[in-house]
Structures are given as structure tokens and as C-alpha cells.
């Protein structure tokens, strides 16, 4: 059967696509289609429907992000993707996680020291907490996966990568509705310059490593020793560059966005902040957080899970049908575009009793394994499940434990920002914090 086609004016999409989709679901149900200007977009919002899509080989990713990322793990499909996934997988094995703790703690300590600096007796304001958090997560990903210290150039790397992230937004929004916002177009104009800057830096990392006689055991070494499945040749510099660019972008921006929202909730909810701080203090007793501490801090884990429910870092995902198929009885023609939204799935009224309320009890002990796998899918499901999921959960909790152990988050300096979705779930205005030393 054909999906109901809704007449939506493209301009309705420009400001808050997540709210528009949410409103249409409330009005028309979990499955509908709309004309995007590129053809029909098919929206599915029931977890069973999304599960069927994620399990099927007939729906693949779109080429929206290939610009800077090239053909790395996040953008590829098919045999080459499978080979890439197999090459990278060992680094993300749970036995490797312990090796990343010191790196995460070092980067968190820098963040905390920076926030504590120049603070008067009444505390201070961190104008935009997202930027120092991004420095922290970017430093972690480059040290953990590529043994590369970028702290001396972190501002330049961040500046460049933010232009690239913002540059992708118009392409992404234009798939949703074909009408990018004027601001997005301006932002994207700096993209080639910043892409070139990062390219040069990444190629230097590769070239230095190729001449290293005692290379560290990390993802870069695995990639250098890996070979192309078809030709049997070693990976080219371009192929390795694509993997580094992919891990850099996928591995720092997503986590930084979620930690920014975590800060926003802690600043708005003093009772919750105090509960978490008490748990962390009782477990850590003043020590630096380690892997074994995390299992003893269930409230912290539930808090981070709930942050990713209310604020999924990737609010929308697009898939393309490779052949004619049906989902839940609805016909999808070959080449049809499918929109899946963790943002709206995480608010499905049949699966979340009070979806708009931030409540860590949604993930309290016993409940955290009960959710339908697609009613909660910040890392998606199926073969493209985020390879960095365990890493991200560990890193997020360690950074939060570090911050709460040392910093008193006194409140928001200004109004709570609204969400603004592009490729990642940004805040519409900076998340500014009032903080004090503990
Ligand atoms: C809170 C943090 C994170 C969230 C919410 C997140 C979310 C996601 C999602 C939803 C996807 C699927 C995208 C798609 O198929 O269209 C994905 C894939 C991916 N993520 Fe993450 N991610 C996070 C952290 C990380 C980290 C820390 C890394 C690496 C260090 C990473 C690396 C990747 C890669 C390489 C893929 C592609 C996997 C594949 O297709 O085989 N992510 N992530």
C-alpha cells in the first residue's frame, strides 16, 4: 500500500525540522511521506518499522557526508565497508578500553583546570561550554586512536572542523527540504580552506608514521598494515586519510554535543546535580575515575543514557532503498529516501510515558535493558551500529565524573537554549554556565 503523502511547504522545515516531524507524527501517525523537492521522503517512526529497515540490506546510507569524510567507515557500504569495519574493530574491543582511561583523564583534567582558572569567590561564567568540551573530546580521539598529540594546534583543528560540520548542514537540510538557510550557505563558503588545512595535517601524521620504526599499537598502525580486499595492495594515503578524517569527526563532535547538553541539564537541575555529585564522591573518594569505578556509579550511567535519549547527538539518519521493497506493508520504490529520527523515536508516546521530561529513572537499574532496541537508538542498530559506542559511553561518563568531582555547576548563565538540528543536535544559542570550585 502507498504511504499517505503530506503537503508540507519546504519553508516549514528550515528552522526546526525535529519539531515539524514530531508534530506530523502526532497528527498523522508513525508512517507518512512528503515531497522534499528531490522526490518523496518516507518517514517511519515505529520502532518495529525502524528495526526492519536497520536489519535489511535493501536500505543503504546516502552520500551526504562524503565531502570531507571521503570514503571512510561512516560513509561506505558493501564489501569495502565490511573490510574497513573488520580492520578497525579490534581497537574498539572492550579489552582495549582500559588503555584509554589515562588519555581521557588527562584531557578532562585540562578542561577542569581551565574552568577553575581565574575564578573569584562568587564563581565565574563559562560563556560557551561546548568549545572546551570539543577540545577535550578531539584530543582524546586523536591520542587514543592515532597516538597523536594535537594540543598545540587544537584551536585551529576545532575551528576547521566546526566549519566543516556547519558546511555539511545545508547539504543535509537540502535533502530534507531543498531549502538551505542563508546563514548555512555563508558558513559553508569557508569549507575548502579548512578542509585543506586538516588534510595537510592528516597527511603529515600518516607520512610521519610510515617512517616510524617502532610504531605504537593503534588504529593508524592497523590501517597502514591493512590491505585492499580487491587489489591486495596496502591502503593508499588517501584511504587512510579518509579513515582518520572519519574517526576525527564521528568520534569527537557527537560526544561533545551530548556532553554540552549534559552540562545544560546539570545546570538546570540542582537536585539531580547533587545526587550525582554525592554518588561520584562516595565512589571516587577523591581519586581519579577509573574503569572499575564506572560500574559502581549507576546514577551517572543512567544520567548519560537519559541525556542521549532526550538529546540524541544524531537526530536524523537517511537511508536509500536500493530496490523496490515494503516496510510494514508500505511500498518504498528503488531510490526512495527514508528518514529515521532518533529524536522522535526517543519521544514515542507508546514507549516513553513522559517523553519530554528528563528523568534518569528511565534508565534506573532493571529498566535500562527493557527498552525496545529502536525506541532507544542513539548509536543506531544493525550493521552500522556506532563502532565507538562503548568508547563513547565510557569517555562520556569519565569526563562527567571528572567535572562533577572538581566543579560546582551553579546554574545556567542565561536562558536554557532550544535545540537546533542539523547533522548533529546543536544548541540554538551557546550553553553558558555559572561555575564554582568545589
Ligand atoms: C555520544 C557519542 C556518539 C554517538 C551518539 C554516536 C552515534 C552514531 C550513530 C547514530 C552512528 C550511525 C550513523 C549512520 O549509520 O548513519 C554512528 C556510526 C559511527 N560512529 Fe558513532 N557515535 C558516538 C561516538 C563515536 C565515537 C567516540 C567514535 C569513534 C571514536 C564513533 C565512530 C563512529 C563510526 C566510525 C561510525 C560508522 C560505523 C559503521 O558504519 O560501521 N562514534 N555513530
Coordinates of C-alpha atoms and ligand atoms in Angstrom, one line a residue:
X1 CA 0.0 0.0 0.0
X2 CA 1.1 3.6 -0.6
X3 CA 2.1 5.9 2.2
X4 CA 0.0 8.9 2.9
X5 CA 1.6 11.9 1.2
X6 CA 1.5 15.1 3.3
X7 CA 1.6 18.5 1.7
X8 CA 4.4 20.3 3.5
X9 CA 5.7 23.7 2.4
X10 CA 9.5 23.4 2.2
X11 CA 10.0 26.5 4.3
X12 CA 8.3 24.8 7.2
X13 CA 11.5 22.8 7.5
X14 CA 14.0 25.5 7.7
X15 CA 14.0 26.3 11.4
X16 CA 13.2 23.2 13.4
X17 CA 12.9 20.0 11.4
X18 CA 12.8 17.9 14.5
X19 CA 9.7 19.8 15.8
X20 CA 8.0 19.7 12.4
X21 CA 8.5 15.9 12.1
X22 CA 7.3 15.5 15.7
X23 CA 4.2 17.5 15.0
X24 CA 3.4 15.5 11.9
X25 CA 3.8 12.2 13.7
X26 CA 1.4 13.4 16.4
X27 CA -1.1 14.3 13.7
X28 CA -0.7 11.6 11.1
X29 CA 0.9 8.6 12.9
X30 CA 4.2 6.8 12.5
X31 CA 4.4 6.4 8.7
X32 CA 4.0 9.1 6.1
X33 CA 5.7 10.6 3.1
X34 CA 6.3 14.2 2.0
X35 CA 7.7 15.9 -1.2
X36 CA 11.1 17.3 -0.5
X37 CA 11.9 18.8 -3.8
X38 CA 14.2 15.9 -4.6
X39 CA 11.4 13.4 -4.6
X40 CA 9.3 11.8 -1.8
X41 CA 10.9 11.3 1.6
X42 CA 9.4 8.3 3.5
X43 CA 9.2 8.8 7.3
X44 CA 9.0 5.8 9.6
X45 CA 8.7 6.3 13.3
X46 CA 7.5 3.0 14.8
X47 CA 10.4 1.1 16.4
X48 CA 9.3 -2.1 14.7
X49 CA 9.4 -0.4 11.3
X50 CA 12.9 1.1 12.0
X51 CA 14.1 -2.3 13.2
X52 CA 13.0 -3.8 9.9
X53 CA 14.8 -1.1 7.9
X54 CA 18.0 -1.4 10.0
X55 CA 18.1 -5.2 9.6
X56 CA 17.6 -5.1 5.8
X57 CA 20.4 -5.0 3.2
X58 CA 17.9 -3.1 0.9
X59 CA 18.4 0.2 2.6
X60 CA 21.8 1.9 2.5
X61 CA 23.4 5.2 3.6
X62 CA 23.3 8.3 1.4
X63 CA 26.2 10.2 0.1
X64 CA 25.5 13.4 2.0
X65 CA 28.7 13.3 4.1
X66 CA 31.2 12.1 1.6
X67 CA 32.6 15.6 1.1
X68 CA 35.3 15.9 3.7
X69 CA 35.0 12.4 5.1
X70 CA 35.6 10.8 1.7
X71 CA 35.0 7.1 1.8
X72 CA 35.8 6.1 5.4
X73 CA 33.9 3.8 7.6
X74 CA 31.0 6.1 8.2
X75 CA 30.2 6.7 4.5
X76 CA 30.8 3.4 2.8
X77 CA 28.7 0.4 2.2
X78 CA 29.3 -3.2 0.8
X79 CA 32.5 -5.2 0.8
X80 CA 34.8 -2.3 1.3
X81 CA 32.9 -1.1 4.3
X82 CA 33.0 -4.7 5.8
X83 CA 36.7 -4.8 5.4
X84 CA 37.1 -1.4 7.0
X85 CA 34.9 -2.3 9.9
X86 CA 36.9 -5.5 10.5
X87 CA 40.2 -3.6 10.4
X88 CA 39.1 -1.0 13.0
X89 CA 37.1 -3.3 15.2
X90 CA 39.9 -4.6 17.4
X91 CA 40.8 -1.1 18.6
X92 CA 37.2 -0.8 20.0
X93 CA 37.1 -4.1 21.7
X94 CA 36.1 -3.8 25.4
X95 CA 39.5 -5.2 26.5
X96 CA 41.2 -2.1 24.9
X97 CA 39.0 0.4 26.8
X98 CA 41.2 0.4 29.9
X99 CA 44.1 1.7 27.8
X100 CA 42.2 4.9 27.0
X101 CA 41.4 5.9 30.6
X102 CA 44.6 7.9 31.3
X103 CA 44.3 9.7 28.0
X104 CA 40.7 10.7 28.9
X105 CA 41.6 11.7 32.4
X106 CA 44.5 13.9 31.1
X107 CA 42.2 15.7 28.7
X108 CA 39.5 16.1 31.3
X109 CA 42.0 17.4 33.8
X110 CA 43.0 20.1 31.3
X111 CA 39.3 21.1 30.9
X112 CA 38.7 21.3 34.6
X113 CA 41.9 23.3 35.2
X114 CA 40.9 25.8 32.5
X115 CA 37.4 26.1 34.1
X116 CA 38.9 26.6 37.5
X117 CA 41.3 29.3 36.4
X118 CA 40.8 33.0 37.3
X119 CA 37.7 32.2 39.4
X120 CA 36.6 34.7 42.0
X121 CA 34.9 33.8 45.3
X122 CA 31.5 34.1 43.6
X123 CA 32.4 31.8 40.8
X124 CA 32.7 32.6 37.1
X125 CA 30.9 32.2 33.9
X126 CA 31.9 29.8 31.1
X127 CA 30.5 31.6 28.1
X128 CA 30.1 28.7 25.8
X129 CA 30.9 25.3 27.4
X130 CA 30.8 23.4 24.1
X131 CA 34.1 24.6 22.8
X132 CA 36.4 23.5 25.6
X133 CA 34.4 20.2 25.7
X134 CA 35.2 19.7 22.0
X135 CA 38.9 20.4 22.6
X136 CA 38.8 17.6 25.2
X137 CA 37.0 15.0 23.1
X138 CA 39.1 15.9 20.0
X139 CA 42.3 15.5 21.9
X140 CA 41.1 12.1 23.2
X141 CA 40.2 10.7 19.8
X142 CA 43.5 11.7 18.2
X143 CA 45.6 10.4 21.1
X144 CA 43.6 7.2 21.7
X145 CA 43.3 6.1 18.0
X146 CA 46.3 7.7 16.3
X147 CA 48.8 8.4 19.2
X148 CA 48.9 12.0 18.1
X149 CA 49.1 14.9 20.4
X150 CA 47.3 17.9 18.7
X151 CA 47.1 20.1 21.9
X152 CA 49.4 22.7 20.4
X153 CA 47.0 23.2 17.3
X154 CA 43.7 22.3 19.0
X155 CA 42.2 25.7 18.4
X156 CA 42.9 25.5 14.7
X157 CA 41.7 22.0 14.4
X158 CA 38.5 22.9 16.2
X159 CA 37.9 26.0 14.1
X160 CA 38.4 24.0 10.9
X161 CA 36.3 21.1 12.0
X162 CA 33.4 23.3 13.1
X163 CA 33.4 25.0 9.7
X164 CA 33.2 21.5 8.1
X165 CA 30.4 20.4 10.4
X166 CA 28.4 23.6 9.7
X167 CA 29.2 23.2 6.0
X168 CA 27.5 19.8 5.8
X169 CA 24.3 21.2 7.4
X170 CA 23.0 22.9 4.2
X171 CA 23.6 19.7 2.2
X172 CA 21.9 17.7 4.9
X173 CA 19.0 20.1 5.2
X174 CA 18.6 20.4 1.5
X175 CA 18.0 16.6 1.3
X176 CA 15.2 17.1 3.9
X177 CA 13.7 20.0 2.1
X178 CA 15.9 21.5 -0.6
X179 CA 15.9 24.9 1.0
X180 CA 19.1 25.7 2.9
X181 CA 19.1 28.7 5.2
X182 CA 21.0 31.7 4.0
X183 CA 23.3 31.5 7.1
X184 CA 24.2 28.0 6.3
X185 CA 25.2 28.9 2.8
X186 CA 27.5 31.6 4.2
X187 CA 29.1 29.2 6.7
X188 CA 29.8 26.7 4.0
X189 CA 31.9 29.1 1.9
X190 CA 35.0 28.6 4.1
X191 CA 34.9 24.9 3.8
X192 CA 37.6 24.2 1.1
X193 CA 40.1 26.3 3.0
X194 CA 39.5 24.4 6.3
X195 CA 39.4 21.0 4.6
X196 CA 42.8 21.7 3.0
X197 CA 44.2 22.7 6.4
X198 CA 43.1 19.5 8.1
X199 CA 44.1 17.4 5.0
X200 CA 47.6 18.7 5.3
X201 CA 47.9 17.9 9.0
X202 CA 46.4 14.4 8.5
X203 CA 48.8 13.6 5.6
X204 CA 51.7 14.7 7.8
X205 CA 50.6 12.3 10.5
X206 CA 50.5 9.5 8.0
X207 CA 53.8 10.3 6.5
X208 CA 55.5 10.5 9.9
X209 CA 54.1 7.2 10.9
X210 CA 55.1 5.4 7.7
X211 CA 58.7 6.2 8.6
X212 CA 58.4 5.3 12.3
X213 CA 60.5 2.1 13.0
X214 CA 58.8 1.4 16.3
X215 CA 55.2 2.4 15.7
X216 CA 52.7 2.3 18.6
X217 CA 49.9 -0.3 18.5
X218 CA 47.0 1.8 17.5
X219 CA 44.4 2.2 14.7
X220 CA 46.8 4.1 12.4
X221 CA 49.3 1.2 12.6
X222 CA 46.5 -1.3 11.8
X223 CA 45.4 0.8 8.8
X224 CA 49.0 1.0 7.5
X225 CA 49.3 -2.8 7.7
X226 CA 45.9 -3.4 6.2
X227 CA 45.4 -4.2 2.6
X228 CA 42.8 -3.5 0.0
X229 CA 40.4 -6.5 -0.3
X230 CA 40.2 -6.3 -4.1
X231 CA 43.7 -5.5 -5.1
X232 CA 45.6 -7.0 -2.2
X233 CA 47.6 -3.7 -2.1
X234 CA 48.3 -1.8 1.1
X235 CA 45.9 1.1 1.7
X236 CA 46.8 4.3 0.0
X237 CA 47.5 7.6 1.9
X238 CA 44.1 8.8 0.6
X239 CA 42.3 5.7 2.0
X240 CA 44.0 6.1 5.4
X241 CA 43.3 9.8 5.3
X242 CA 39.6 9.1 4.9
X243 CA 39.6 6.8 7.9
X244 CA 41.4 9.4 10.1
X245 CA 39.0 12.2 9.0
X246 CA 36.0 9.9 9.7
X247 CA 37.2 8.9 13.2
X248 CA 38.1 12.5 14.0
X249 CA 34.7 13.9 13.1
X250 CA 32.5 11.0 14.2
X251 CA 34.5 10.5 17.4
X252 CA 34.6 14.0 18.8
X253 CA 31.6 16.1 17.7
X254 CA 28.9 13.6 18.6
X255 CA 30.2 13.1 22.2
X256 CA 30.9 16.8 22.7
X257 CA 27.4 17.7 21.7
X258 CA 25.9 15.2 24.2
X259 CA 28.2 16.5 27.0
X260 CA 27.2 20.1 26.3
X261 CA 23.5 19.0 26.8
X262 CA 24.5 17.1 29.9
X263 CA 26.0 20.3 31.3
X264 CA 22.8 22.2 30.4
X265 CA 20.7 19.7 32.4
X266 CA 23.1 19.7 35.4
X267 CA 23.0 23.4 35.4
X268 CA 19.1 23.4 35.3
X269 CA 18.6 20.6 37.9
X270 CA 20.4 21.3 41.2
X271 CA 18.8 18.3 43.0
X272 CA 19.9 15.9 40.3
X273 CA 23.4 17.5 40.2
X274 CA 23.7 17.0 43.9
X275 CA 22.6 13.3 43.7
X276 CA 25.2 12.6 41.0
X277 CA 27.9 14.5 42.8
X278 CA 27.2 12.6 46.0
X279 CA 27.4 9.2 44.2
X280 CA 30.7 10.2 42.5
X281 CA 32.3 11.5 45.7
X282 CA 31.3 8.3 47.6
X283 CA 32.8 6.0 44.9
X284 CA 35.9 8.0 44.0
X285 CA 36.9 9.2 47.5
X286 CA 39.0 12.0 45.8
X287 CA 40.8 9.6 43.3
X288 CA 40.8 10.0 39.5
X289 CA 38.0 8.0 37.9
X290 CA 39.0 4.5 36.6
X291 CA 37.1 1.9 34.6
X292 CA 36.2 -0.1 37.6
X293 CA 34.5 2.9 39.3
X294 CA 32.0 3.2 36.4
X295 CA 30.1 0.1 37.3
X296 CA 29.7 1.5 40.8
X297 CA 28.0 4.7 39.6
X298 CA 24.6 3.6 38.2
X299 CA 23.1 7.1 38.5
X300 CA 25.9 8.6 36.4
X301 CA 25.3 5.9 33.8
X302 CA 21.6 6.5 33.8
X303 CA 22.1 10.2 33.6
X304 CA 24.3 9.9 30.5
X305 CA 21.8 7.4 28.9
X306 CA 18.9 9.8 29.5
X307 CA 20.9 12.7 28.1
X308 CA 21.3 10.7 24.9
X309 CA 17.6 9.9 24.9
X310 CA 16.4 13.5 25.2
X311 CA 19.3 14.9 23.1
X312 CA 20.4 12.2 20.6
X313 CA 23.6 13.6 19.1
X314 CA 22.5 12.5 15.6
X315 CA 18.8 13.5 15.4
X316 CA 18.2 12.2 11.9
X317 CA 19.5 9.5 9.7
X318 CA 18.8 9.0 6.0
X319 CA 18.7 5.7 4.1
X320 CA 18.1 5.0 0.4
X321 CA 16.3 2.0 -0.9
X322 CA 18.4 0.0 -3.4
X323 CA 15.4 -2.0 -4.8
X324 CA 11.6 -1.8 -4.5
X325 CA 10.7 -3.0 -1.1
X326 CA 7.9 -2.8 1.5
X327 CA 8.1 -1.8 5.2
X328 CA 5.2 -2.7 7.4
X329 CA 3.2 -3.2 4.2
X330 CA 4.1 0.3 2.7
X331 CA 5.7 0.4 -0.7
X332 CA 9.1 2.0 -1.0
X333 CA 10.4 2.4 -4.6
X334 CA 14.0 1.8 -5.5
X335 CA 16.0 5.0 -4.8
X336 CA 13.3 6.2 -2.3
X337 CA 14.8 8.2 0.6
X338 CA 13.9 7.1 4.1
X339 CA 14.1 9.4 7.1
X340 CA 14.7 7.8 10.6
X341 CA 14.8 10.1 13.6
X342 CA 16.3 9.0 16.9
X343 CA 14.9 12.4 18.2
X344 CA 11.3 11.4 17.6
X345 CA 11.7 7.7 18.3
X346 CA 13.1 8.7 21.7
X347 CA 9.8 10.6 22.3
X348 CA 7.4 7.9 21.1
X349 CA 4.4 8.1 23.3
X350 CA 3.8 4.3 23.3
X351 CA 7.3 3.6 24.6
X352 CA 8.1 6.6 26.9
X353 CA 5.4 7.6 29.4
X354 CA 6.5 11.2 29.8
X355 CA 8.8 11.7 26.8
X356 CA 9.6 15.4 27.3
X357 CA 10.6 15.0 30.9
X358 CA 14.2 14.4 31.6
X359 CA 14.1 11.6 34.1
X360 CA 17.1 9.3 34.9
X361 CA 14.6 6.7 36.2
X362 CA 14.0 5.8 32.6
X363 CA 17.4 4.0 32.9
X364 CA 17.5 3.0 36.5
X365 CA 18.7 -0.5 37.3
X366 CA 16.4 -3.1 35.8
X367 CA 14.9 -0.7 33.4
X368 CA 17.9 0.0 31.2
X369 CA 17.7 -3.3 29.3
X370 CA 13.9 -3.2 28.8
X371 CA 13.6 -0.7 26.1
X372 CA 12.7 -1.8 22.5
X373 CA 16.1 -1.6 20.7
X374 CA 14.8 1.0 18.3
X375 CA 12.8 3.1 20.8
X376 CA 16.2 4.0 22.2
X377 CA 18.9 4.1 19.5
X378 CA 21.3 7.0 19.9
X379 CA 24.0 4.8 18.4
X380 CA 21.6 3.2 15.8
X381 CA 21.2 -0.6 15.5
X382 CA 22.0 -3.2 12.9
X383 CA 25.3 -3.5 11.0
X384 CA 26.1 0.2 11.1
X385 CA 25.8 0.4 14.9
X386 CA 28.3 3.0 16.1
X387 CA 31.7 1.3 16.3
X388 CA 32.6 3.8 19.1
X389 CA 29.6 3.1 21.3
X390 CA 31.4 1.5 24.3
X391 CA 34.2 4.0 23.9
X392 CA 31.8 7.0 23.9
X393 CA 29.8 5.7 26.9
X394 CA 33.0 5.2 28.9
X395 CA 34.5 8.5 27.8
X396 CA 31.3 10.5 28.5
X397 CA 31.0 9.1 32.0
X398 CA 34.7 9.6 32.8
X399 CA 34.6 13.2 31.7
X400 CA 31.4 13.9 33.6
X401 CA 32.8 12.3 36.8
X402 CA 35.9 14.4 36.5
X403 CA 33.9 17.6 36.1
X404 CA 31.4 16.9 38.9
X405 CA 34.2 15.9 41.2
X406 CA 36.0 19.2 40.8
X407 CA 33.5 21.8 39.6
X408 CA 30.3 23.2 41.2
X409 CA 27.9 23.8 38.4
X410 CA 25.9 26.6 39.9
X411 CA 23.4 27.2 37.1
X412 CA 22.9 28.5 33.5
X413 CA 24.1 32.0 32.8
X414 CA 21.1 32.9 30.6
X415 CA 18.1 31.1 29.3
X416 CA 18.1 27.4 28.5
X417 CA 18.9 27.1 24.8
X418 CA 16.5 25.4 22.4
X419 CA 17.8 22.5 20.3
X420 CA 18.7 23.1 16.6
X421 CA 19.1 20.0 14.5
X422 CA 21.4 19.7 11.6
X423 CA 23.7 16.8 11.2
X424 CA 24.2 16.9 15.0
X425 CA 21.8 18.2 17.6
X426 CA 23.2 21.6 18.4
X427 CA 22.1 24.3 20.9
X428 CA 20.4 27.3 19.2
X429 CA 22.4 29.6 21.5
X430 CA 25.6 29.0 23.5
X431 CA 25.3 26.9 26.6
X432 CA 26.8 29.3 29.2
X433 CA 27.4 28.0 32.7
X434 CA 27.9 29.6 36.1
X435 CA 30.5 27.5 37.9
X436 CA 32.5 27.5 41.1
X437 CA 35.3 25.5 42.5
X438 CA 34.3 22.6 44.9
Ligands
LIG1 C1 27.8 10.1 22.1 C2 28.6 9.7 21.2 C3 28.3 9.1 19.9 C4 27.0 8.9 19.3 C5 25.7 9.4 19.8 C6 27.3 8.2 18.0 C7 26.2 7.9 17.1 C8 26.5 7.2 16.0 C9 25.4 6.8 15.0 C10 23.9 7.1 15.2 C11 26.0 6.2 14.0 C12 25.3 5.6 12.7 C13 25.3 6.6 11.6 C14 24.7 6.1 10.4 O1 24.7 4.9 10.1 O2 24.2 6.9 9.6 C15 27.4 6.1 14.3 C16 28.3 5.5 13.5 C17 29.7 5.6 13.7 N1 30.3 6.1 14.7 FE1 29.5 7.0 16.4 N2 28.6 8.0 17.9 C18 29.2 8.5 19.0 C19 30.6 8.4 19.3 C20 31.5 7.8 18.5 C21 32.9 7.7 18.8 C22 33.6 8.1 20.1 C23 33.5 7.2 17.7 C24 35.0 6.8 17.4 C25 36.0 7.1 18.2 C26 32.5 7.0 16.7 C27 32.7 6.4 15.4 C28 31.7 6.0 14.5 C29 31.9 5.4 13.3 C30 33.3 5.1 12.7 C31 30.7 5.1 12.7 C32 30.4 4.3 11.4 C33 30.2 2.9 11.8 C34 29.9 2.0 10.6 O3 29.1 2.3 9.7 O4 30.4 0.9 10.5 N3 31.3 7.4 17.2 N4 27.7 6.7 15.5

